[in-house]
């Protein structure tokens, strides 16, 4: 596994260092950031090989993936690189052909479905459009894993829902039916539902795609607040690499189902990465802050 | 601390509205009203005619209502105590038919509502999914061939319904299923079972059995009495109770399979379990009233159009609207043509079919919920 990682990164010394660091981490089941500070991982994917039941083809082959505790990690990569697939296996929606996923050091398989839903919240990319449910009712569904078959709504449920609604900033549309909302408001409602689940780890699949810029920021700010106030671990797939670079604590770059690079944005985002992973020629500025300026698409010789 | 306080204040300002809305209460009251009026019409008219007042008096005759002997006769089939002719006609002949109508209406409506959520398909109903014809075939086979098992009719019906449902699902399933595939599979399985039903007629010895069988297949409450109430009441209460308790599960299921899974639901297990409940509910109705067409399909639609898609309300709505419509339809079936009774399934088919067509024309798209 490790040599694949090398081949993807050997063009850059910087990356090579990381690859070595990576091997080192592998032995100790722990990762360190560039300053040598140990980072605990909330979620670890180990030796994952993923494919869909209908096809033979392995879509993701990833030696090790870490989602650091209490940080925001963005998964980036081009369309079809396997980000969503990877996220599905991290959330137990897809059984890996090989490898394991651990949350806080325990195998996902050792949890019952409900127990897992109390640890791990997931928002998938496509949510069925329900017309006639109010935002508040939707958010209350987030309490599902906390309630038994015959349990009524508890005081704690009320509190969690109110907190989620407030955090997502959607008090004013609480009683509105989902069908009457804009795409951005809908997305905030779905996010509030996942927040009401009250989990330590949150996985979000492209929560900002198709939203206008205002709602993109609203969504990202909500996630950031949640992370800062409650120390929630977030793994989020973002379409826009420059947005991801500005927003996340860590980036995971994925190419063709393999982990290309991992680390803080300033280290991961390079002109080389943009060429290799995204197939674009771009300038990257590191001062005063990280900025990606894409220029043109490179000839498509990877396929 | 400050944050906690602001949240508390916030909660106080925006008190959560319960799911029991004024509209729901009104809807249920109206349904009860319709059921009572239709029931009174049903008990008043017939060969032994009474005025409304007489019928009303007979229904609320305290010597019957507070008589343990009478109730034990009704519910456990013991000897009927002496009572006036009016009381006998009302309590022993006409009212039980109304009760059977109430039970069949409620169970069919609830069954349709569950099937529509489980398959996320608004075209789903016990009839479309083959449950009705499967159960019908099983019952027919029991009547014609294994007549010794007739006290187990609901169970037999449930068995037949389950087999048909599983077959339909297996045909329609290809790594998931779509409303159209499901309906097509249902149509095919329905046709097969109908052929089997017709085939069974050749094995019937006398004309009486054939006539009963035909009444059965069209759905009829003619001649139903306390015996049918006794057969149906317990499984009906069980099925309805679970359905009501499961309405929150159905709501979560409506969020889509992926979301339901993310929220910690064991989707396949819940689907399977609730389908079983829906089959049981439909089988109860089929066992006592035969195949009443369109009922399980149309009633949830009427309720959904009035009360919205929240299953907590929808289920309660179905529980009240089903009996109201069934008893009313049965009044039509019994009294519309003087001198002869037609099966209630013909009435529901004649009204429900066109109503459904109207819905199809009115709505832009029909299929997925």
XYZ file of C-alpha atoms in Angstrom:
672
model
C 0.000 0.000 0.000
C 2.684 2.406 1.048
C 4.544 2.305 -2.233
C 1.456 3.449 -4.061
C 1.405 6.369 -1.821
C 5.031 7.093 -2.709
C 4.452 6.904 -6.409
C 1.725 9.473 -6.160
C 3.810 11.889 -4.217
C 7.436 11.322 -5.060
C 7.591 14.387 -7.207
C 7.752 16.591 -4.196
C 10.139 16.356 -1.306
C 7.662 17.890 0.979
C 5.162 15.247 0.157
C 7.690 12.502 0.482
C 8.348 13.558 4.008
C 4.715 13.276 4.673
C 4.567 9.875 3.160
C 7.289 8.736 5.496
C 5.540 10.334 8.338
C 2.538 8.427 7.193
C 4.276 5.084 7.395
C 5.522 5.974 10.797
C 2.019 6.822 11.865
C 0.804 3.562 10.541
C 2.969 1.679 12.996
C 1.915 3.645 15.990
C -1.739 4.085 15.100
C -1.289 7.733 15.690
C -0.632 10.697 13.507
C 1.380 13.818 14.019
C 0.969 17.107 12.294
C 3.810 19.066 10.752
C 4.936 20.494 14.102
C 5.247 17.041 15.566
C 2.196 17.456 17.764
C 0.215 14.269 18.139
C -3.263 14.355 16.715
C -5.883 11.929 17.927
C -8.067 10.470 15.231
C -11.790 10.264 15.753
C -12.285 8.130 12.710
C -9.742 5.817 11.091
C -10.109 3.855 7.888
C -7.534 1.097 7.663
C -6.662 -0.745 4.466
C -9.982 0.084 2.874
C -10.922 -1.485 -0.435
C -14.332 -0.439 -1.602
C -16.565 -1.403 -4.471
C -20.274 -1.381 -5.143
C -22.228 -4.628 -5.011
C -23.250 -4.404 -8.658
C -19.713 -4.143 -10.061
C -16.393 -5.873 -9.633
C -14.300 -2.776 -10.000
C -12.562 -1.492 -6.882
C -13.416 2.170 -6.577
C -11.400 3.088 -3.530
C -8.151 1.561 -2.357
C -6.892 3.506 0.590
C -4.163 2.327 2.971
C -5.110 4.576 5.799
C -7.388 7.537 6.295
C -7.500 9.617 9.443
C -10.160 12.087 10.450
C -8.539 14.011 13.322
C -10.505 14.535 16.503
C -12.178 17.890 17.070
C -11.033 19.284 13.742
C -12.625 19.992 10.403
C -11.280 17.782 7.659
C -12.191 18.412 4.056
C -12.083 15.639 1.489
C -11.271 17.010 -1.925
C -10.798 15.458 -5.311
C -12.255 15.520 -8.800
C -15.610 14.018 -9.740
C -15.580 10.257 -9.567
C -12.435 10.050 -7.464
C -14.219 8.075 -4.789
C -14.797 10.704 -2.102
C -18.441 9.897 -1.613
C -17.720 6.185 -1.690
C -15.117 6.655 0.986
C -17.540 8.641 3.111
C -20.152 5.926 2.702
C -17.798 3.333 4.104
C -16.821 5.625 6.975
C -20.496 5.873 7.903
C -21.206 2.152 7.528
C -23.434 2.682 4.503
C -21.077 0.577 2.430
C -19.471 -2.600 3.645
C -15.766 -2.573 2.641
C -14.391 -5.532 0.657
C -11.322 -5.317 2.839
C -10.182 -3.203 5.747
C -11.878 -1.737 8.785
C -13.239 1.553 9.990
C -12.855 2.534 13.606
C -14.537 5.320 15.494
C -12.769 6.370 18.685
C -10.804 3.142 18.486
C -13.784 0.804 18.129
C -14.869 -1.061 15.021
C -17.978 0.311 13.350
C -19.323 -3.233 13.178
C -19.349 -3.469 16.958
C -22.073 -0.832 17.138
C -25.748 -1.435 16.587
C -27.327 0.812 13.980
C -28.823 3.079 16.620
C -25.712 3.209 18.769
C -23.724 4.247 15.742
C -26.254 6.945 14.912
C -25.653 8.424 18.359
C -21.901 8.617 17.651
C -21.868 9.520 14.012
C -24.120 11.860 12.073
C -24.256 11.663 8.293
C -25.751 13.957 5.718
C -25.780 12.407 2.292
C -25.504 14.297 -0.934
C -28.983 13.790 -2.217
C -31.900 14.089 0.085
C -35.307 13.095 -1.087
C -37.480 16.083 -1.552
C -40.323 15.875 0.878
C -42.984 18.458 0.316
C -45.290 18.482 3.242
C -43.103 18.151 6.311
C -42.307 21.206 8.407
C -38.721 22.123 9.158
C -39.270 21.532 12.837
C -40.697 18.058 12.297
C -37.713 17.241 10.122
C -35.290 18.376 12.814
C -37.140 16.271 15.394
C -36.421 13.211 13.250
C -32.785 13.811 14.145
C -33.660 12.537 17.606
C -34.607 9.133 16.209
C -31.534 7.270 17.502
C -32.146 8.645 20.993
C -35.710 7.416 21.233
C -37.138 3.961 21.736
C -40.104 2.600 19.788
C -42.653 3.834 22.298
C -40.773 6.822 23.758
C -42.372 10.207 23.526
C -40.411 13.408 23.040
C -38.273 14.145 26.098
C -37.070 17.428 27.513
C -33.619 16.613 26.190
C -35.026 16.119 22.708
C -36.628 19.563 22.868
C -33.365 21.104 23.946
C -31.299 19.376 21.284
C -33.754 20.399 18.574
C -33.877 23.999 19.705
C -30.092 24.124 19.853
C -29.808 22.679 16.367
C -32.354 25.092 14.952
C -30.612 28.016 16.561
C -27.174 26.923 15.416
C -28.372 26.531 11.856
C -30.101 29.906 12.147
C -33.462 28.727 10.872
C -35.817 29.733 13.696
C -37.787 31.952 11.361
C -38.688 29.098 8.992
C -39.412 26.481 11.632
C -43.066 26.055 10.793
C -42.597 26.313 7.054
C -43.022 23.219 4.961
C -39.922 21.937 3.228
C -41.514 22.201 -0.193
C -41.739 25.973 0.100
C -38.068 26.569 0.869
C -35.171 27.472 -1.370
C -32.390 24.951 -1.918
C -30.154 26.698 0.590
C -32.793 26.858 3.297
C -33.601 23.204 2.717
C -29.964 22.291 3.127
C -29.802 24.221 6.405
C -32.888 22.351 7.593
C -31.288 19.003 6.789
C -28.125 20.100 8.553
C -30.160 21.067 11.596
C -31.621 17.576 11.579
C -28.162 16.044 11.666
C -27.121 18.506 14.396
C -30.090 17.435 16.516
C -28.655 13.946 16.403
C -26.092 15.324 18.828
C -23.116 13.266 17.666
C -19.405 13.752 18.271
C -18.567 13.048 14.667
C -20.266 14.492 11.622
C -19.841 13.435 8.000
C -21.204 15.711 5.301
C -21.262 14.904 1.608
C -21.043 18.085 -0.470
C -23.290 20.207 1.729
C -22.541 23.363 -0.253
C -22.937 22.136 -3.818
C -25.758 23.829 -5.740
C -26.153 26.517 -3.080
C -25.800 30.222 -3.682
C -22.767 31.866 -2.125
C -24.694 33.242 0.846
C -25.991 29.846 1.830
C -22.634 28.224 1.154
C -21.163 30.478 3.815
C -24.094 29.916 6.148
C -23.550 26.176 5.936
C -19.795 26.422 6.432
C -20.161 28.865 9.318
C -22.624 26.550 11.014
C -20.178 23.684 10.705
C -17.322 25.828 11.989
C -19.342 27.035 14.976
C -20.320 23.513 15.864
C -16.697 22.477 15.740
C -15.498 25.385 17.841
C -18.246 25.402 20.432
C -18.705 21.707 20.960
C -15.497 20.197 19.660
C -17.358 18.137 17.096
C -15.213 16.279 14.598
C -16.263 17.064 11.057
C -15.381 15.399 7.796
C -16.836 17.205 4.846
C -16.612 16.678 1.120
C -16.208 19.989 -0.619
C -16.329 20.506 -4.316
C -14.404 23.742 -4.360
C -10.720 23.320 -3.534
C -10.136 26.993 -2.751
C -13.104 27.010 -0.397
C -11.822 23.844 1.242
C -8.344 25.322 1.599
C -9.657 28.376 3.411
C -12.150 26.564 5.552
C -10.708 23.256 6.753
C -8.074 22.403 9.359
C -6.964 19.415 7.344
C -7.292 18.432 3.749
C -7.454 14.947 2.345
C -6.820 14.895 -1.376
C -8.102 11.862 -3.241
C -7.241 10.814 -6.762
C -8.552 7.755 -8.546
C -9.680 6.151 -5.333
C -6.333 6.567 -3.618
C -5.158 8.961 -0.992
C -2.936 11.457 -2.730
C -1.978 13.638 0.182
C -3.040 14.571 3.651
C -2.312 17.483 5.983
C -2.995 21.110 6.803
C -4.105 23.093 3.740
C -0.904 25.175 3.517
C 1.073 21.987 3.044
C -1.308 20.047 0.896
C -2.430 22.690 -1.533
C 0.332 23.131 -4.090
C 0.413 23.859 -7.761
C 1.588 20.293 -8.240
C -1.454 18.924 -6.426
C -3.811 21.004 -8.519
C -2.161 19.666 -11.644
C -1.990 16.060 -10.488
C -5.334 15.702 -8.778
C -7.582 18.224 -10.435
C -5.878 18.559 -13.804
C -5.744 22.341 -13.720
C -2.920 24.790 -14.041
C -3.143 27.176 -11.119
C -1.207 29.613 -9.034
C -1.182 29.136 -5.320
C -0.447 32.107 -3.072
C 0.478 31.498 0.524
C 0.695 35.129 1.658
C -1.171 36.860 3.185
C -3.409 33.819 3.183
C -3.776 30.662 1.180
C -5.332 31.396 -2.161
C -5.873 29.253 -5.195
C -6.136 30.909 -8.575
C -7.030 28.386 -11.259
C -5.974 29.356 -14.765
C -6.784 26.627 -17.256
C -7.462 22.962 -17.631
C -4.465 20.801 -18.407
C -4.691 18.383 -21.331
C -6.409 15.287 -20.114
C -3.646 12.699 -20.313
C -4.414 10.825 -17.170
C -7.069 8.624 -18.601
C -24.570 29.786 31.047
C -25.670 32.767 29.056
C -26.094 30.526 26.077
C -28.181 28.029 27.960
C -30.434 30.790 29.157
C -30.995 32.184 25.711
C -31.943 28.744 24.498
C -34.432 28.283 27.312
C -36.056 31.596 26.584
C -36.118 30.696 22.976
C -37.877 27.436 23.693
C -40.448 29.233 25.773
C -41.187 31.670 22.971
C -41.614 29.041 20.297
C -43.780 26.399 21.885
C -43.826 23.285 19.761
C -47.104 22.609 18.106
C -48.345 19.103 18.756
C -49.176 16.886 15.835
C -52.801 16.806 16.892
C -54.172 19.751 14.988
C -57.640 21.236 15.016
C -58.045 20.051 11.468
C -57.326 16.468 12.480
C -59.816 16.594 15.333
C -62.452 18.070 13.046
C -61.758 15.462 10.404
C -62.126 12.648 12.907
C -65.303 14.092 14.398
C -66.812 14.485 10.938
C -65.878 10.884 10.141
C -67.458 9.656 13.353
C -70.561 11.682 12.501
C -70.783 10.129 9.047
C -70.230 6.649 10.468
C -72.997 7.114 13.037
C -75.504 8.523 10.557
C -74.729 5.862 7.968
C -74.925 3.231 10.678
C -78.305 4.513 11.801
C -79.618 4.495 8.248
C -78.327 0.956 7.936
C -80.073 -0.283 11.070
C -83.327 1.551 10.335
C -84.101 0.325 6.848
C -84.681 -3.090 5.494
C -87.460 -5.645 5.431
C -88.263 -4.935 9.062
C -88.471 -1.164 8.754
C -88.248 1.208 11.690
C -88.170 4.935 12.098
C -84.924 6.614 13.018
C -86.212 7.136 16.530
C -87.128 3.497 16.949
C -83.818 2.400 15.552
C -81.984 4.868 17.760
C -83.888 3.576 20.785
C -83.136 -0.015 19.868
C -79.435 0.735 19.442
C -79.226 2.472 22.785
C -81.570 0.070 24.493
C -80.065 -0.134 27.997
C -81.340 -3.658 28.572
C -79.098 -4.792 25.736
C -76.122 -2.465 26.217
C -75.771 -3.256 29.900
C -76.566 -6.927 29.585
C -73.543 -9.123 30.126
C -75.424 -12.088 28.648
C -76.096 -10.197 25.443
C -72.463 -9.126 25.053
C -71.243 -12.606 25.800
C -73.617 -13.825 23.087
C -72.264 -11.246 20.648
C -68.588 -11.638 21.401
C -68.243 -15.242 22.496
C -71.153 -16.823 20.673
C -73.093 -17.997 23.730
C -76.908 -18.287 23.874
C -78.691 -15.039 23.043
C -80.920 -13.843 25.902
C -84.545 -12.924 25.250
C -85.123 -9.472 23.824
C -87.674 -7.620 21.736
C -87.904 -8.247 17.992
C -86.647 -4.742 17.300
C -83.638 -5.328 19.454
C -82.901 -8.657 17.836
C -83.128 -7.199 14.342
C -80.943 -4.250 15.232
C -78.445 -5.889 17.540
C -78.184 -9.305 16.024
C -78.704 -8.684 12.322
C -77.959 -5.125 11.324
C -75.493 -3.657 13.789
C -72.904 -6.409 13.460
C -72.806 -5.686 9.735
C -72.030 -2.062 10.564
C -69.300 -3.187 12.955
C -67.792 -5.483 10.338
C -67.860 -2.517 7.954
C -66.077 -0.387 10.534
C -63.400 -3.011 11.101
C -62.906 -3.725 7.411
C -62.810 -0.020 6.564
C -60.264 0.812 9.234
C -57.967 -2.130 8.517
C -58.019 -1.665 4.739
C -57.290 2.052 5.008
C -54.472 1.509 7.496
C -53.056 -1.295 5.394
C -53.027 0.872 2.273
C -51.394 3.732 4.161
C -48.617 1.476 5.450
C -47.984 -0.054 2.027
C -47.751 3.388 0.482
C -45.078 4.429 2.972
C -43.118 1.192 2.934
C -42.895 1.154 -0.850
C -42.804 4.965 -1.014
C -45.313 4.628 -3.750
C -48.687 6.290 -3.764
C -50.049 3.669 -6.133
C -49.435 0.950 -3.580
C -52.338 -0.783 -1.885
C -53.098 -4.311 -0.762
C -54.888 -4.806 -4.069
C -52.093 -3.520 -6.309
C -49.393 -5.421 -4.457
C -51.175 -8.715 -4.974
C -52.022 -9.176 -1.300
C -55.750 -9.085 -1.961
C -55.760 -11.628 -4.749
C -53.355 -13.896 -2.881
C -55.487 -13.747 0.223
C -58.626 -14.132 -1.875
C -57.271 -17.256 -3.503
C -56.309 -18.736 -0.161
C -59.757 -18.059 1.220
C -61.479 -19.442 -1.812
C -59.376 -22.564 -1.599
C -60.354 -22.871 2.032
C -64.059 -22.470 1.287
C -64.081 -24.837 -1.641
C -61.502 -27.446 -0.733
C -60.561 -27.272 2.943
C -63.859 -26.166 4.438
C -62.811 -27.432 7.860
C -60.416 -24.530 8.302
C -62.983 -21.745 7.971
C -62.522 -20.500 11.534
C -58.893 -19.721 10.655
C -59.828 -17.545 7.702
C -57.836 -14.428 8.705
C -54.722 -16.545 9.157
C -55.245 -18.354 5.899
C -55.845 -15.035 4.174
C -52.704 -13.567 5.735
C -50.708 -16.534 4.501
C -51.994 -16.199 0.951
C -51.468 -12.444 1.050
C -47.900 -12.836 2.285
C -47.011 -15.312 -0.447
C -48.408 -13.018 -3.137
C -46.665 -9.954 -1.698
C -43.322 -11.717 -1.525
C -43.704 -12.907 -5.116
C -44.556 -9.382 -6.289
C -41.581 -7.944 -4.462
C -39.240 -10.589 -5.809
C -40.321 -9.896 -9.377
C -40.072 -6.135 -8.933
C -36.793 -6.129 -7.027
C -33.647 -5.453 -8.945
C -31.291 -3.781 -6.510
C -34.166 -1.519 -5.493
C -37.548 -0.999 -7.002
C -39.583 1.726 -8.623
C -43.297 2.438 -8.308
C -43.965 1.427 -11.884
C -42.088 -1.881 -11.636
C -43.961 -2.680 -8.455
C -47.344 -1.930 -9.997
C -46.565 -3.975 -13.102
C -45.407 -6.924 -11.048
C -48.571 -6.570 -8.979
C -50.785 -6.597 -12.052
C -49.154 -9.767 -13.335
C -49.366 -11.601 -10.021
C -52.966 -10.427 -9.648
C -53.835 -11.931 -13.018
C -52.229 -15.232 -12.118
C -54.104 -15.449 -8.859
C -57.359 -14.488 -10.543
C -56.890 -17.336 -12.984
C -56.289 -19.647 -10.080
C -59.423 -18.354 -8.373
C -61.516 -18.959 -11.458
C -59.949 -22.358 -11.827
C -61.124 -23.236 -8.341
C -64.747 -22.748 -9.367
C -64.549 -25.957 -11.339
C -63.921 -27.837 -8.146
C -66.917 -26.365 -6.365
C -69.650 -28.940 -5.893
C -72.742 -26.836 -5.503
C -73.951 -23.506 -6.752
C -74.231 -22.069 -3.246
C -70.511 -22.260 -2.730
C -69.883 -20.602 -6.078
C -72.263 -17.798 -5.189
C -70.582 -17.260 -1.826
C -67.254 -17.312 -3.583
C -68.294 -14.684 -6.102
C -69.671 -12.437 -3.368
C -66.338 -12.910 -1.706
C -64.257 -11.921 -4.650
C -66.255 -8.758 -5.251
C -66.184 -7.821 -1.596
C -69.446 -7.986 0.270
C -70.760 -7.395 3.749
C -74.044 -9.140 3.036
C -74.933 -11.591 5.745
C -72.046 -10.718 8.019
C -72.807 -11.008 11.706
C -71.232 -11.277 15.087
C -69.296 -14.329 13.930
C -67.293 -12.120 11.570
C -66.796 -9.527 14.272
C -65.454 -12.262 16.551
C -63.030 -13.471 13.875
C -61.744 -10.019 13.011
C -61.707 -7.930 16.144
C -58.553 -9.185 17.844
C -56.197 -9.238 14.845
C -57.650 -5.894 13.761
C -56.885 -4.275 17.113
C -53.379 -5.719 17.118
C -52.638 -4.568 13.568
C -54.078 -1.099 14.119
C -52.280 -0.684 17.443
C -48.918 -1.520 15.924
C -49.649 0.665 12.915
C -50.389 3.654 15.131
C -47.287 3.067 17.216
C -45.250 2.649 14.039
C -46.340 5.874 12.406
C -43.171 7.654 13.512
C -41.122 4.884 11.927
C -43.085 5.397 8.731
C -42.340 9.115 8.860
C -38.624 8.406 9.149
C -38.900 5.879 6.335
C -40.410 8.631 4.205
C -37.177 10.618 4.581
C -35.576 8.106 2.254
C -33.674 4.933 2.814
C -30.245 6.523 3.220
C -31.389 9.089 5.737
C -33.377 6.538 7.697
C -30.275 4.388 7.865
C -28.111 7.289 8.954
C -30.575 7.991 11.731
C -30.043 4.482 13.019
C -33.034 2.685 11.566
C -32.638 -0.894 10.447
C -34.505 -0.110 7.296
C -35.027 -3.603 5.914
C -36.196 -4.953 9.223
C -38.652 -2.109 9.836
C -39.976 -2.397 6.281
C -40.450 -6.109 6.613
C -42.141 -5.827 10.000
C -44.521 -3.069 8.955
C -45.347 -4.864 5.703
C -46.290 -7.861 7.801
C -48.595 -5.636 9.849
C -50.149 -4.245 6.671
C -50.689 -7.750 5.312
C -52.316 -8.777 8.577
C -54.591 -5.735 8.485
C -55.609 -6.355 4.880
C -56.148 -10.037 5.598
C -58.510 -9.235 8.442
C -60.645 -7.182 6.123
C -60.472 -9.727 3.316
C -61.351 -12.561 5.672
C -64.620 -10.935 6.707
C -65.549 -8.770 3.740
C -63.796 -10.211 0.720
C -61.891 -8.095 -1.750
C -63.275 -4.579 -1.545
C -61.619 -2.941 -4.506
C -59.928 0.476 -4.510
C -60.585 1.033 -0.844
C -57.049 0.628 0.478
C -55.755 2.738 -2.370
C -58.152 5.647 -2.297
C -58.803 6.264 1.401
C -55.177 7.119 2.292
C -55.216 9.522 -0.663
C -58.307 11.281 0.567
C -56.801 11.572 4.040
C -53.427 12.715 2.702
C -55.061 15.409 0.602
C -56.958 16.657 3.633
C -54.482 16.248 6.488
C -51.070 16.221 4.822
C -48.380 13.583 4.657
C -47.409 13.284 8.326
C -48.083 9.646 9.146
C -49.033 10.316 12.746
C -52.006 12.297 11.449
C -52.500 10.191 8.344
C -52.809 6.976 10.309
C -55.356 8.403 12.746
C -57.222 9.964 9.845
C -57.382 6.615 8.035
C -58.592 4.950 11.184
C -61.621 7.248 11.218
C -62.202 7.887 7.502
C -61.982 4.210 6.561
C -64.994 3.157 8.668
C -67.002 6.222 7.619
C -66.532 5.487 3.932
C -66.984 1.743 4.236
C -70.209 1.990 6.224
C -71.544 4.639 3.842
C -70.638 2.544 0.812
C -72.339 -0.427 2.398
C -75.501 1.592 2.936
C -75.440 2.219 -0.797
C -74.779 -1.437 -1.500
C -77.630 -2.601 0.659
C -80.279 0.006 0.040
C -79.630 1.654 -3.346
C -81.478 -0.955 -5.344
C -84.733 -1.905 -3.728
C -85.272 -5.592 -3.436
C -81.704 -6.673 -4.015
C -78.345 -6.084 -2.413
C -75.214 -5.572 -4.406
C -71.743 -6.330 -3.042
C -70.098 -3.288 -1.423
C -67.005 -3.878 -3.567
C -69.008 -2.848 -6.626
C -69.941 0.438 -4.965
C -66.367 1.192 -3.901
C -65.097 0.210 -7.327
C -67.617 2.457 -9.090
C -66.838 5.426 -6.858
C -63.186 4.804 -6.009
C -62.047 4.076 -9.547
C -63.260 7.316 -11.092
C -62.065 9.283 -8.058
C -58.620 7.848 -8.517
C -58.655 8.704 -12.209
C -59.624 12.237 -11.257
C -56.657 12.399 -8.887
C -54.360 11.184 -11.628
C -55.577 13.883 -13.987
C -55.290 16.579 -11.352
C -51.852 15.771 -10.028
C -48.836 16.533 -12.161
C -47.022 13.357 -11.279
C -48.125 10.237 -9.608
C -45.994 7.457 -8.269
C -43.223 8.161 -5.849
C -44.100 9.645 -2.525
